[in-house]
PDB file of C-alpha atoms in Angstrom:
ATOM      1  CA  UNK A   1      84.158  97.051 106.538  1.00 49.00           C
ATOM      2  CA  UNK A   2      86.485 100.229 106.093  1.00 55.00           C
ATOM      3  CA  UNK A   3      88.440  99.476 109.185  1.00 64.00           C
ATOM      4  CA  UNK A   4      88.881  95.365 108.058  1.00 72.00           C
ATOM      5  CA  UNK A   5      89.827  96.351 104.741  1.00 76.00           C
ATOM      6  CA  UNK A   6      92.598  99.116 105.421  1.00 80.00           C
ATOM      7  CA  UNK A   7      93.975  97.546 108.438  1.00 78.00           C
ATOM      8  CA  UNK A   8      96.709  94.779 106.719  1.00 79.00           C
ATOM      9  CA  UNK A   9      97.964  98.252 105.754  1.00 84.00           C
ATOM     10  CA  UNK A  10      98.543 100.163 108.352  1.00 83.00           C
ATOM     11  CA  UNK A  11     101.825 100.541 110.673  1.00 83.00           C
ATOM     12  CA  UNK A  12     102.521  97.979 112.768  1.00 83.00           C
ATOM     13  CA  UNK A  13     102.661  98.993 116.413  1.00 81.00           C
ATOM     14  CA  UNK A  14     103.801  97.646 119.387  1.00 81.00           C
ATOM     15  CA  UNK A  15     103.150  99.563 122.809  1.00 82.00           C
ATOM     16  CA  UNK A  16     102.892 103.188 120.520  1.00 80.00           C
ATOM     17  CA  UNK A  17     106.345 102.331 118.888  1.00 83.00           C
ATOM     18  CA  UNK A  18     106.081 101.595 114.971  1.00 85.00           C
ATOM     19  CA  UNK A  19     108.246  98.304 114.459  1.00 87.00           C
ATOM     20  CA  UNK A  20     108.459  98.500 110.889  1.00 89.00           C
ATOM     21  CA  UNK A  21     112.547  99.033 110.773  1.00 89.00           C
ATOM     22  CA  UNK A  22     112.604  95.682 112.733  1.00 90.00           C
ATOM     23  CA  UNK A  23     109.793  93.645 110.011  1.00 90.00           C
ATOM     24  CA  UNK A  24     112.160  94.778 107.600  1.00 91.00           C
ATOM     25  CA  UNK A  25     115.057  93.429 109.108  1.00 91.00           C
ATOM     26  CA  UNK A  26     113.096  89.859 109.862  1.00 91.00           C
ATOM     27  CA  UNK A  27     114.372  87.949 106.723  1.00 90.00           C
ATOM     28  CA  UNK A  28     117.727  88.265 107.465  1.00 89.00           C
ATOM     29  CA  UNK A  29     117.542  86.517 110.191  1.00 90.00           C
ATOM     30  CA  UNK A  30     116.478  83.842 107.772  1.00 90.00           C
ATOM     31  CA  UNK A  31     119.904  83.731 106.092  1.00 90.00           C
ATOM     32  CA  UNK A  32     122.506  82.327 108.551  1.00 89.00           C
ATOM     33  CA  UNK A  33     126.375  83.314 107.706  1.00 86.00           C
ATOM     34  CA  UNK A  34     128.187  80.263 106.275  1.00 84.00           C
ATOM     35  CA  UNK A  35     130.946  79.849 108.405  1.00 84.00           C
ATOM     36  CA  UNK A  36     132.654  76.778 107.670  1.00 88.00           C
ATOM     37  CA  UNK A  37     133.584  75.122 104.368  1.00 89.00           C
ATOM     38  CA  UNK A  38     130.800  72.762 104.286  1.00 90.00           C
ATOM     39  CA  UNK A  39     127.809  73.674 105.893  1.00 88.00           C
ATOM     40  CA  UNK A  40     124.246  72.640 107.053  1.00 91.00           C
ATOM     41  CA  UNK A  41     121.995  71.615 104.955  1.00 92.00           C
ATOM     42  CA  UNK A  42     119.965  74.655 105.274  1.00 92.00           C
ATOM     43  CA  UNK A  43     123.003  77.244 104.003  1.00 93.00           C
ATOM     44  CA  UNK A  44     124.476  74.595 101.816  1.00 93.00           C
ATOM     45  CA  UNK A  45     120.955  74.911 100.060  1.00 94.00           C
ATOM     46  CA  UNK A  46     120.584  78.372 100.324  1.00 92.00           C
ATOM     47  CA  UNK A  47     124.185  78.940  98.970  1.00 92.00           C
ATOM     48  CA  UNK A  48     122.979  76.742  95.793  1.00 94.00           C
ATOM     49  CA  UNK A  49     120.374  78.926  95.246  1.00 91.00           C
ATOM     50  CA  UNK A  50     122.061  82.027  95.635  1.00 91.00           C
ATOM     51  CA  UNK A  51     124.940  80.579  93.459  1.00 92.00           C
ATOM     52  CA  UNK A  52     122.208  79.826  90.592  1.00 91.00           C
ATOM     53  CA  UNK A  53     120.298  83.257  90.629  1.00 86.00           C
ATOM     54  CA  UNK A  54     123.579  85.105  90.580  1.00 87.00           C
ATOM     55  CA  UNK A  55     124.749  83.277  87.315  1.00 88.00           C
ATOM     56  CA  UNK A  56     121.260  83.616  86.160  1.00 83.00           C
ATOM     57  CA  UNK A  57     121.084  87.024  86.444  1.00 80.00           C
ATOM     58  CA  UNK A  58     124.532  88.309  86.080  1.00 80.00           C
ATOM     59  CA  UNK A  59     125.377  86.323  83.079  1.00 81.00           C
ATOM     60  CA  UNK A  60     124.808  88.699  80.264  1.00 79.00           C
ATOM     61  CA  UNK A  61     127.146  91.500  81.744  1.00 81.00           C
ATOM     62  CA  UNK A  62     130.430  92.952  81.690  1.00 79.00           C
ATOM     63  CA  UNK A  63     132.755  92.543  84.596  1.00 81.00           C
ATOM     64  CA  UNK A  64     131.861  96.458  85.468  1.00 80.00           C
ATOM     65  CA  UNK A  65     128.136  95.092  85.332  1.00 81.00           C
ATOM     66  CA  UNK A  66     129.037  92.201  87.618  1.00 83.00           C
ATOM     67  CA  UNK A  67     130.182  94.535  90.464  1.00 84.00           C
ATOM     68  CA  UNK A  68     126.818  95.466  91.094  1.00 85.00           C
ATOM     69  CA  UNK A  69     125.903  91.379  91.676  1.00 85.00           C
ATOM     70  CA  UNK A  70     126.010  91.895  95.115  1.00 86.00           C
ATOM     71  CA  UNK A  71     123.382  94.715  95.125  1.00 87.00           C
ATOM     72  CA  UNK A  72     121.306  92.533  92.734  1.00 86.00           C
ATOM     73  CA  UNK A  73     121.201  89.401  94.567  1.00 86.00           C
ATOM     74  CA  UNK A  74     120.466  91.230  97.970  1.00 87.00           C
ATOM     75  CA  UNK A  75     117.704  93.028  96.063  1.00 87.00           C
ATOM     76  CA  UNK A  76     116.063  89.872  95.192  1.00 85.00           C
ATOM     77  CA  UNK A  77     116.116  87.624  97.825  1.00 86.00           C
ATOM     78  CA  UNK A  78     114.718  90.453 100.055  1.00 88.00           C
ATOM     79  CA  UNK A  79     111.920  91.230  98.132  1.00 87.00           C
ATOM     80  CA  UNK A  80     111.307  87.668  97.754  1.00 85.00           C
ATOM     81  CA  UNK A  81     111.069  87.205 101.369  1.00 87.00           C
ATOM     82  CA  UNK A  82     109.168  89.843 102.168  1.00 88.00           C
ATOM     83  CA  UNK A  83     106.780  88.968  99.819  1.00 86.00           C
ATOM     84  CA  UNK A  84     106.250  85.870 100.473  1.00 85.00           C
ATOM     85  CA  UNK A  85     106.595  86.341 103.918  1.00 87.00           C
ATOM     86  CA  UNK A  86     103.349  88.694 103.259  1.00 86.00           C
ATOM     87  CA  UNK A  87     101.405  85.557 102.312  1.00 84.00           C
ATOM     88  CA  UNK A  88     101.334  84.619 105.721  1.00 84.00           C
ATOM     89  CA  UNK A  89      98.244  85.214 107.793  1.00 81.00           C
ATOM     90  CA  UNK A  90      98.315  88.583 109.615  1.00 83.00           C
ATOM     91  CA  UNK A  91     101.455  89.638 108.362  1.00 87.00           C
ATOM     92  CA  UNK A  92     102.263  92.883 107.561  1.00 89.00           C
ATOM     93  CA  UNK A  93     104.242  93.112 103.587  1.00 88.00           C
ATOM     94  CA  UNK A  94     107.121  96.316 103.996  1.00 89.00           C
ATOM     95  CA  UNK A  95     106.738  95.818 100.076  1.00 87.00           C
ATOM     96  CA  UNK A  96     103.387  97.108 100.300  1.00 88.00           C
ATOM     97  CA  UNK A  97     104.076  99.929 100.972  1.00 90.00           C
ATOM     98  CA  UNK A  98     104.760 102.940  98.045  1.00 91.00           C
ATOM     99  CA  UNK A  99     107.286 104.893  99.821  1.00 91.00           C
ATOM    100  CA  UNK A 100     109.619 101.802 100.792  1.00 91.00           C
ATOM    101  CA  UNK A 101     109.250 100.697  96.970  1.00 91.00           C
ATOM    102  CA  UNK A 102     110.426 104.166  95.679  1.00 92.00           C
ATOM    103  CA  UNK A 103     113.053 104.227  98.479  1.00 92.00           C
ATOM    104  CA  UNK A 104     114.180 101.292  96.700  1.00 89.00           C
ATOM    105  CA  UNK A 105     113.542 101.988  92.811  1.00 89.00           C
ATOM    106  CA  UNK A 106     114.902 105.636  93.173  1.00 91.00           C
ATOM    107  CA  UNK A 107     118.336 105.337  94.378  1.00 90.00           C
ATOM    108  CA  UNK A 108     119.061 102.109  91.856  1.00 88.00           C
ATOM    109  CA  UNK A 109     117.777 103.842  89.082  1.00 88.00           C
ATOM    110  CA  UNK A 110     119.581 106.866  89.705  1.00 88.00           C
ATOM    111  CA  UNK A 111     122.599 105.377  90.072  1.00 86.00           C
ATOM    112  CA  UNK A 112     122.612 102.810  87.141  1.00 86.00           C
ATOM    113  CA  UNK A 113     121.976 106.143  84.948  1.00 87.00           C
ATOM    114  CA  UNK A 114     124.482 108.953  86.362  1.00 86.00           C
ATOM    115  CA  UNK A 115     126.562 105.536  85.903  1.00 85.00           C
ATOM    116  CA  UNK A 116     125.953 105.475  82.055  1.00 85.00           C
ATOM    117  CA  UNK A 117     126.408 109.189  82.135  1.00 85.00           C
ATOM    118  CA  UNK A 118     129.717 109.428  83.965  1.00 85.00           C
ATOM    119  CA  UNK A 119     131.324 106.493  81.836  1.00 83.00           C
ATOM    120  CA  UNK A 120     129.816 107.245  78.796  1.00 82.00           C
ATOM    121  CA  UNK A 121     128.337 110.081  77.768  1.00 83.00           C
ATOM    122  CA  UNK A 122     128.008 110.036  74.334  1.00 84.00           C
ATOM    123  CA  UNK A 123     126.242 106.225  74.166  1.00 81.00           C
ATOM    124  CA  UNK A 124     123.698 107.552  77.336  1.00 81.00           C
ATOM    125  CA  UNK A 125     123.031 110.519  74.847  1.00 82.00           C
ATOM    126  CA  UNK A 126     122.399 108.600  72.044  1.00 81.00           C
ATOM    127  CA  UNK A 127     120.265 106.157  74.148  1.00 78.00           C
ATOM    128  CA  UNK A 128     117.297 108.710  73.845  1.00 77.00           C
ATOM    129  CA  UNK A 129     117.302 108.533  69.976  1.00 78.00           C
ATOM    130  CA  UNK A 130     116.217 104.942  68.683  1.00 77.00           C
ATOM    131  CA  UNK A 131     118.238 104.406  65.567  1.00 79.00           C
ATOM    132  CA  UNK A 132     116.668 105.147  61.907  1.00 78.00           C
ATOM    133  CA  UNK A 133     113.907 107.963  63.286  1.00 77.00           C
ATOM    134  CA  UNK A 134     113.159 110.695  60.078  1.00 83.00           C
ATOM    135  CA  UNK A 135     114.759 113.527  60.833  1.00 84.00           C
ATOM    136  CA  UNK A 136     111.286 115.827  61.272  1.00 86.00           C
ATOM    137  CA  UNK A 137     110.781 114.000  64.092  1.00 86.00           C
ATOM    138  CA  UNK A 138     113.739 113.797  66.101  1.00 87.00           C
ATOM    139  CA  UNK A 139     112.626 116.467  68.632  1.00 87.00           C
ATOM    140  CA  UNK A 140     109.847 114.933  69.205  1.00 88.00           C
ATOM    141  CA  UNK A 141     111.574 111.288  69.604  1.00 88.00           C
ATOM    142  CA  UNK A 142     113.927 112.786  72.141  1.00 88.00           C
ATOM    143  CA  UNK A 143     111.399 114.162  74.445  1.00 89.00           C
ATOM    144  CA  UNK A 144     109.599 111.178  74.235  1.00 90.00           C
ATOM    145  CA  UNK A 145     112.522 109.282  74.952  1.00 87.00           C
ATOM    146  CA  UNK A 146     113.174 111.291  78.133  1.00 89.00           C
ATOM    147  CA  UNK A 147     109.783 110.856  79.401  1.00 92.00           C
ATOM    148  CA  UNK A 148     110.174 107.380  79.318  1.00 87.00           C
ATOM    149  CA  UNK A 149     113.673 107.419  80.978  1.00 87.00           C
ATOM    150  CA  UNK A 150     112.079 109.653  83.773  1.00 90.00           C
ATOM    151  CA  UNK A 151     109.228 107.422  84.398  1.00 91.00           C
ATOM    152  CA  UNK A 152     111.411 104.432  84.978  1.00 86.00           C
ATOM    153  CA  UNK A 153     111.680 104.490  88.691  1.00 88.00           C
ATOM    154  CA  UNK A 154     108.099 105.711  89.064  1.00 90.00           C
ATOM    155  CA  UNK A 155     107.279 102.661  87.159  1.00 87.00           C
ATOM    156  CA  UNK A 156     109.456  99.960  89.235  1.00 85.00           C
ATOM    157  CA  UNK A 157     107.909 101.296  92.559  1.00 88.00           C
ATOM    158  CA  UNK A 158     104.506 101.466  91.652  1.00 89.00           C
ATOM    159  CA  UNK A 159     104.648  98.173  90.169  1.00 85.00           C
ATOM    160  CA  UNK A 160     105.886  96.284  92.825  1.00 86.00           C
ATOM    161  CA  UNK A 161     103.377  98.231  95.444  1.00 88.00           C
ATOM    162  CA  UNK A 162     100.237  97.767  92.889  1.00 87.00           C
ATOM    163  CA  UNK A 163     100.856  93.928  92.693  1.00 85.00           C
ATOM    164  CA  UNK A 164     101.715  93.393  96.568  1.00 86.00           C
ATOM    165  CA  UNK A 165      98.374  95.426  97.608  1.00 87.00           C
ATOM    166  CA  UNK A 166      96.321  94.676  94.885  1.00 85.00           C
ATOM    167  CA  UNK A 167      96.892  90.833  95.930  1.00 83.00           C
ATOM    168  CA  UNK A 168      96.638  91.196  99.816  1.00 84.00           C
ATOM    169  CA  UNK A 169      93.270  93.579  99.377  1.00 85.00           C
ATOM    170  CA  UNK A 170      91.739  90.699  97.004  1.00 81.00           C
ATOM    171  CA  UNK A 171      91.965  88.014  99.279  1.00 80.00           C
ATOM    172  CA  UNK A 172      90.702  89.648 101.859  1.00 82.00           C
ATOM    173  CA  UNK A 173      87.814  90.695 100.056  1.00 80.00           C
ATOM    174  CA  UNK A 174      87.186  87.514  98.719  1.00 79.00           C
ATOM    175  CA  UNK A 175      88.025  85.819 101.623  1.00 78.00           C
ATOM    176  CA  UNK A 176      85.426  88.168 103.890  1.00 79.00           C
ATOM    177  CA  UNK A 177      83.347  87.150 100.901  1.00 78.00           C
ATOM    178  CA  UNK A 178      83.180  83.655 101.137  1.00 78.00           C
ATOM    179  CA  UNK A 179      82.589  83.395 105.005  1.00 78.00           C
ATOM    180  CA  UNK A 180      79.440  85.607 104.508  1.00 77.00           C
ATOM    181  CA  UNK A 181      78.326  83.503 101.911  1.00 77.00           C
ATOM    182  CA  UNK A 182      78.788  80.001 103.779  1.00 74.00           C
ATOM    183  CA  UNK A 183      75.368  79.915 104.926  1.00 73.00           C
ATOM    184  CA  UNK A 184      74.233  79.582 101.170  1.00 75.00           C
ATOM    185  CA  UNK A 185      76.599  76.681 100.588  1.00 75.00           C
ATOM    186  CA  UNK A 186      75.450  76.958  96.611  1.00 68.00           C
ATOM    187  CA  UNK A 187      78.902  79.524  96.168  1.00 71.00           C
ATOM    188  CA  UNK A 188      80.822  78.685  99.004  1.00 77.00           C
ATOM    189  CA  UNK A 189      82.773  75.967  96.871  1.00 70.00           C
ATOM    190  CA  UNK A 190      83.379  78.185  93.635  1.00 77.00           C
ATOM    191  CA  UNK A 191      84.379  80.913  95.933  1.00 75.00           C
ATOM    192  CA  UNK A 192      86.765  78.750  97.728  1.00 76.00           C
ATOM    193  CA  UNK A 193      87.982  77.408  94.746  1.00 76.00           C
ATOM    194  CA  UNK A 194      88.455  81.090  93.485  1.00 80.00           C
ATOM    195  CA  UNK A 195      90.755  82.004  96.850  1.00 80.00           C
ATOM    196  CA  UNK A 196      92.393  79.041  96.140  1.00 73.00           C
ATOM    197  CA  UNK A 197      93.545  80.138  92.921  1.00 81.00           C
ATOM    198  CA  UNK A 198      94.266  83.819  93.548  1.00 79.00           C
ATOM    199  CA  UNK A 199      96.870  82.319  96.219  1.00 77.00           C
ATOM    200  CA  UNK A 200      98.648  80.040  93.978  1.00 71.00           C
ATOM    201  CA  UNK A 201      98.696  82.986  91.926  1.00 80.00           C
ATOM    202  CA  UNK A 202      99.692  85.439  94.344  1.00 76.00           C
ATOM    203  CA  UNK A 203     102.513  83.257  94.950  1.00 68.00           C
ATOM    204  CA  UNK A 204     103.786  84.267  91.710  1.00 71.00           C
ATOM    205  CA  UNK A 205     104.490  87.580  93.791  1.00 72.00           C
ATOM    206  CA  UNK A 206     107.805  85.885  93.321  1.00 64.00           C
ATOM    207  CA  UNK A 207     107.579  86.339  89.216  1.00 63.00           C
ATOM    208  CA  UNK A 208     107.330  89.905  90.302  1.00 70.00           C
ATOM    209  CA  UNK A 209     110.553  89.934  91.821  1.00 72.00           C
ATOM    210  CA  UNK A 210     111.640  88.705  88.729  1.00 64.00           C
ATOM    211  CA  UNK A 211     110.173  91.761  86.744  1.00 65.00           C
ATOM    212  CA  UNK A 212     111.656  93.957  89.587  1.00 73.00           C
ATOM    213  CA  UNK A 213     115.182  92.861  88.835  1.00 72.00           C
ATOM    214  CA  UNK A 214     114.908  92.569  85.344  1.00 64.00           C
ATOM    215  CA  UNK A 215     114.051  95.562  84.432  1.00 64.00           C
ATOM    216  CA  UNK A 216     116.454  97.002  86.702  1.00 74.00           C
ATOM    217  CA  UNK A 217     119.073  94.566  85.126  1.00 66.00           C
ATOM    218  CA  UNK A 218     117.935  95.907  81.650  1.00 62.00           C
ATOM    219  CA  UNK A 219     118.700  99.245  82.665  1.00 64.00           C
ATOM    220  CA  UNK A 220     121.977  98.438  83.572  1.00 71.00           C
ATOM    221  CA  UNK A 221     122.502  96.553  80.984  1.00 61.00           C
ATOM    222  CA  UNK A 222     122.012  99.485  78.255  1.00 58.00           C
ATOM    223  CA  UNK A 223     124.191 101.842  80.330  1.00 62.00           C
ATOM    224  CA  UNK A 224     127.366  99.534  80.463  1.00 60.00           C
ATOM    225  CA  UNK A 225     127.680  97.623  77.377  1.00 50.00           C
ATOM    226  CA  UNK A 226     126.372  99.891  74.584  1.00 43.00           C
TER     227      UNK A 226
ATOM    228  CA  UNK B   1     131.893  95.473 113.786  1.00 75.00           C
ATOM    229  CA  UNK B   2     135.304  96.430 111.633  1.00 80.00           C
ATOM    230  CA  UNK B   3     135.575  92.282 110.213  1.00 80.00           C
ATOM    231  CA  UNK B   4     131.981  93.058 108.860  1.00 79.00           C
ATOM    232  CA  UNK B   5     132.620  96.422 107.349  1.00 82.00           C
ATOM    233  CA  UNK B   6     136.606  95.995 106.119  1.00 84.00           C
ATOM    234  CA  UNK B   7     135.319  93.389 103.621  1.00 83.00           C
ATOM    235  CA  UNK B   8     132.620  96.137 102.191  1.00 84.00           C
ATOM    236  CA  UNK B   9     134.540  98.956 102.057  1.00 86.00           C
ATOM    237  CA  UNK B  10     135.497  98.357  97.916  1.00 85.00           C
ATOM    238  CA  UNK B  11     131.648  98.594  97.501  1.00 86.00           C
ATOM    239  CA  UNK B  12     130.939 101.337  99.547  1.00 88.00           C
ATOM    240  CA  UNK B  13     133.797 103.473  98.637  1.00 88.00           C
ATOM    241  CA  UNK B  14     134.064 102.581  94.543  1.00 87.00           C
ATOM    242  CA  UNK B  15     131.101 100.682  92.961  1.00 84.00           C
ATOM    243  CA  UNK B  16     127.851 102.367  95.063  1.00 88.00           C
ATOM    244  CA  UNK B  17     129.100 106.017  94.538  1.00 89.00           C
ATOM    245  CA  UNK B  18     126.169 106.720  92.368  1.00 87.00           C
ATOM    246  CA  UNK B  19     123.778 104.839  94.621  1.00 89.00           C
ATOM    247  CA  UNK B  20     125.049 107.132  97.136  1.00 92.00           C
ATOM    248  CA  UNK B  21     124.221 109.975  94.759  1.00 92.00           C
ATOM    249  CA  UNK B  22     120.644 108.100  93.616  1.00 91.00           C
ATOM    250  CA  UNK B  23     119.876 107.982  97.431  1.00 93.00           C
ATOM    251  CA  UNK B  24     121.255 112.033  97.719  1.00 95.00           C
ATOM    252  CA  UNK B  25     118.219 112.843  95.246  1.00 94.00           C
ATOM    253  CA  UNK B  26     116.044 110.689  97.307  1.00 94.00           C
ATOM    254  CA  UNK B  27     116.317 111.905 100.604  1.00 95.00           C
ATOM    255  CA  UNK B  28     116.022 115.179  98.831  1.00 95.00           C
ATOM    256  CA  UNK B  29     112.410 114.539  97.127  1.00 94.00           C
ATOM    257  CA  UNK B  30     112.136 113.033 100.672  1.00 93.00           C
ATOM    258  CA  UNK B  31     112.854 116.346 101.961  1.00 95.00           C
ATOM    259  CA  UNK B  32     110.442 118.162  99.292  1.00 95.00           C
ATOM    260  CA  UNK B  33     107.522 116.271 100.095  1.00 93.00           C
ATOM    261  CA  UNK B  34     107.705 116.318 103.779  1.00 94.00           C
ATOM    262  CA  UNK B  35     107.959 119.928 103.974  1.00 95.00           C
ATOM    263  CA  UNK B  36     105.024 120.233 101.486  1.00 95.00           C
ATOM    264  CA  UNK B  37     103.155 118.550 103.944  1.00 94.00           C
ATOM    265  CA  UNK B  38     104.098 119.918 106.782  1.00 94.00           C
ATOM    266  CA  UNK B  39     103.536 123.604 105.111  1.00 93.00           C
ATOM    267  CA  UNK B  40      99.833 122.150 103.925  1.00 93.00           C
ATOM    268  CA  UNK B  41      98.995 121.117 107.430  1.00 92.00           C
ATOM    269  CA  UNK B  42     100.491 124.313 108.875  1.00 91.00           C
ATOM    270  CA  UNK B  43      98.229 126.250 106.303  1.00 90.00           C
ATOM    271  CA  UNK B  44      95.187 124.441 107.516  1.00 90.00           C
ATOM    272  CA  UNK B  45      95.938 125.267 110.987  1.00 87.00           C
ATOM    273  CA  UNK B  46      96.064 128.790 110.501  1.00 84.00           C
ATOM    274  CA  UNK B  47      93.167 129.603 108.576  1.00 80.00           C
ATOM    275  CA  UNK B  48      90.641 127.057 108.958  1.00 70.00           C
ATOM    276  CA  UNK B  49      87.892 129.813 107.759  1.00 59.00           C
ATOM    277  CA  UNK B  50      89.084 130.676 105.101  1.00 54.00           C
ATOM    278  CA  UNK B  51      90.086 126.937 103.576  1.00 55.00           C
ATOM    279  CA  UNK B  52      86.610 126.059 104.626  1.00 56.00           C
ATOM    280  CA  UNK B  53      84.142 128.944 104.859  1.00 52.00           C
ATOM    281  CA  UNK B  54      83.429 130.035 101.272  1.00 57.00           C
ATOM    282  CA  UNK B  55      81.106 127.459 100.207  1.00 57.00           C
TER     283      UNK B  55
END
């Protein structure tokens, strides 16, 4: 049972060489380059998409904001992918994994606040003081406040890895579950019925993509425009 | 290779210079932990005995 449980985990190999650099390059070969004017279906539909997430998302900010759209929309579509990509039988989820997600959530995170701090100083400063705090316990407030600032990333990547794992792991279990219990056919059907919802669920994996950006959105959001 | 970068370079060169800088203090808590592991395992190597003989 150990070795079935851990192994949607572990490193893919093929012939001793890990191939993870090349799973994590897979989706992109699910985005063709638009070359003409008017394309294929395909692009012409992915391009709508793309066109509606990036208005979506980058709606609320200022044009210094919307220079980052690019970094945004690449962000999301490729943890969408790879997500749902996941779902598939026997596939192995980069996402799952803790380090990629802080290789991700650090760097972003980093940059959206030396960002606020280069640009303006005095607003990031003030950011770690919510407004109309008693005086006594403005010490207090601020380290608070900088706890919370400092857990951010820690919070993005850990996130995204919990949910991814946390999904995967349950359906195996319940999945191993359900062919032990087949031969007593009294729980087979509620425990079908139960993978059957965990999977519709789990497709909400996207939703999480949607938290993943957000937040990271948010963040931005506070550093540029006050 | 240059048609794919020349349209990028605005990016790289003005709006990701603090992601360059977020992913400079990644690579060095990168750095940290690796070598905290590698310094563990070299400990353990050493002196199996005494990690493990004072029950």
């Amino acid at each position: 049972m150990n070795e079935n449980l851990f192994t949607p985990f572990t490193i893919p190999m093929m012939l001793g060489i890990p191939i993870t650099t090349l799973i994590i390059m897979f989706p992109t070969m699910l985005f063709p380059t638009p070359n003409q004017l008017i394309n294929n279906r395909m692009i012409t539909i992915q391009q709508w998409l793309t066109k509606l997430t990036s208005k979506q998302l980058m709606n609320t900010h200022n044009p210094k904001g919307q220079t980052w759209s690019l970094m945004f929309i690449s962000l999301f579509l490729f943890i969408t992918f790879t997500n749902l990509l996941g779902m598939l039988p026997h596939s192995f989820t980069p996402t799952a994994q803790l380090s990629m997600n802080l290789g991700m959530a650090i760097p972003l995170w980093a940059g959206t606040v030396v960002m606020g701090f280069r640009n303006k100083t005095k607003i990031s400063l003030a950011h770690l003081l919510p407004l109309g705090t008693p005086t006594f316990l403005i010490p207090m407030l601020v380290m608070i406040e900088t706890i919370s600032l400092f857990i951010q990333p820690l919070a993005l990547a850990v996130r995204l890895t919990a949910n991814i794992t946390a999904g995967h792991l349950l359906l195996h279990l319940i999945g191993s579950a359900t062919l032990a219990l087949v031969n007593i056919s009294l729980f087979t059907a509620l425990i079908t019925f139960t993978i059957l919802t965990l999977l519709t669920i789990l497709e909400f994996a996207v939703a999480l993509i949607q938290a993943y950006v957000f937040t990271l959105l948010v963040s931005l959001y506070l550093q540029d425009n006050t | 290779m240059l048609q794919i970068w020349v349209p990028r370079k605005p990016y790289y060169v003005h709006v990701y210079q603090e992601i360059w800088g977020g992913m400079g203090l990644m690579g060095f808590i990168v750095y940290k932990v690796k070598s905290a592991g590698t310094r563990s395992n070299a400990l353990k190597v050493l002196s199996p005995e005494s990690a493990h003989g004072h029950h």
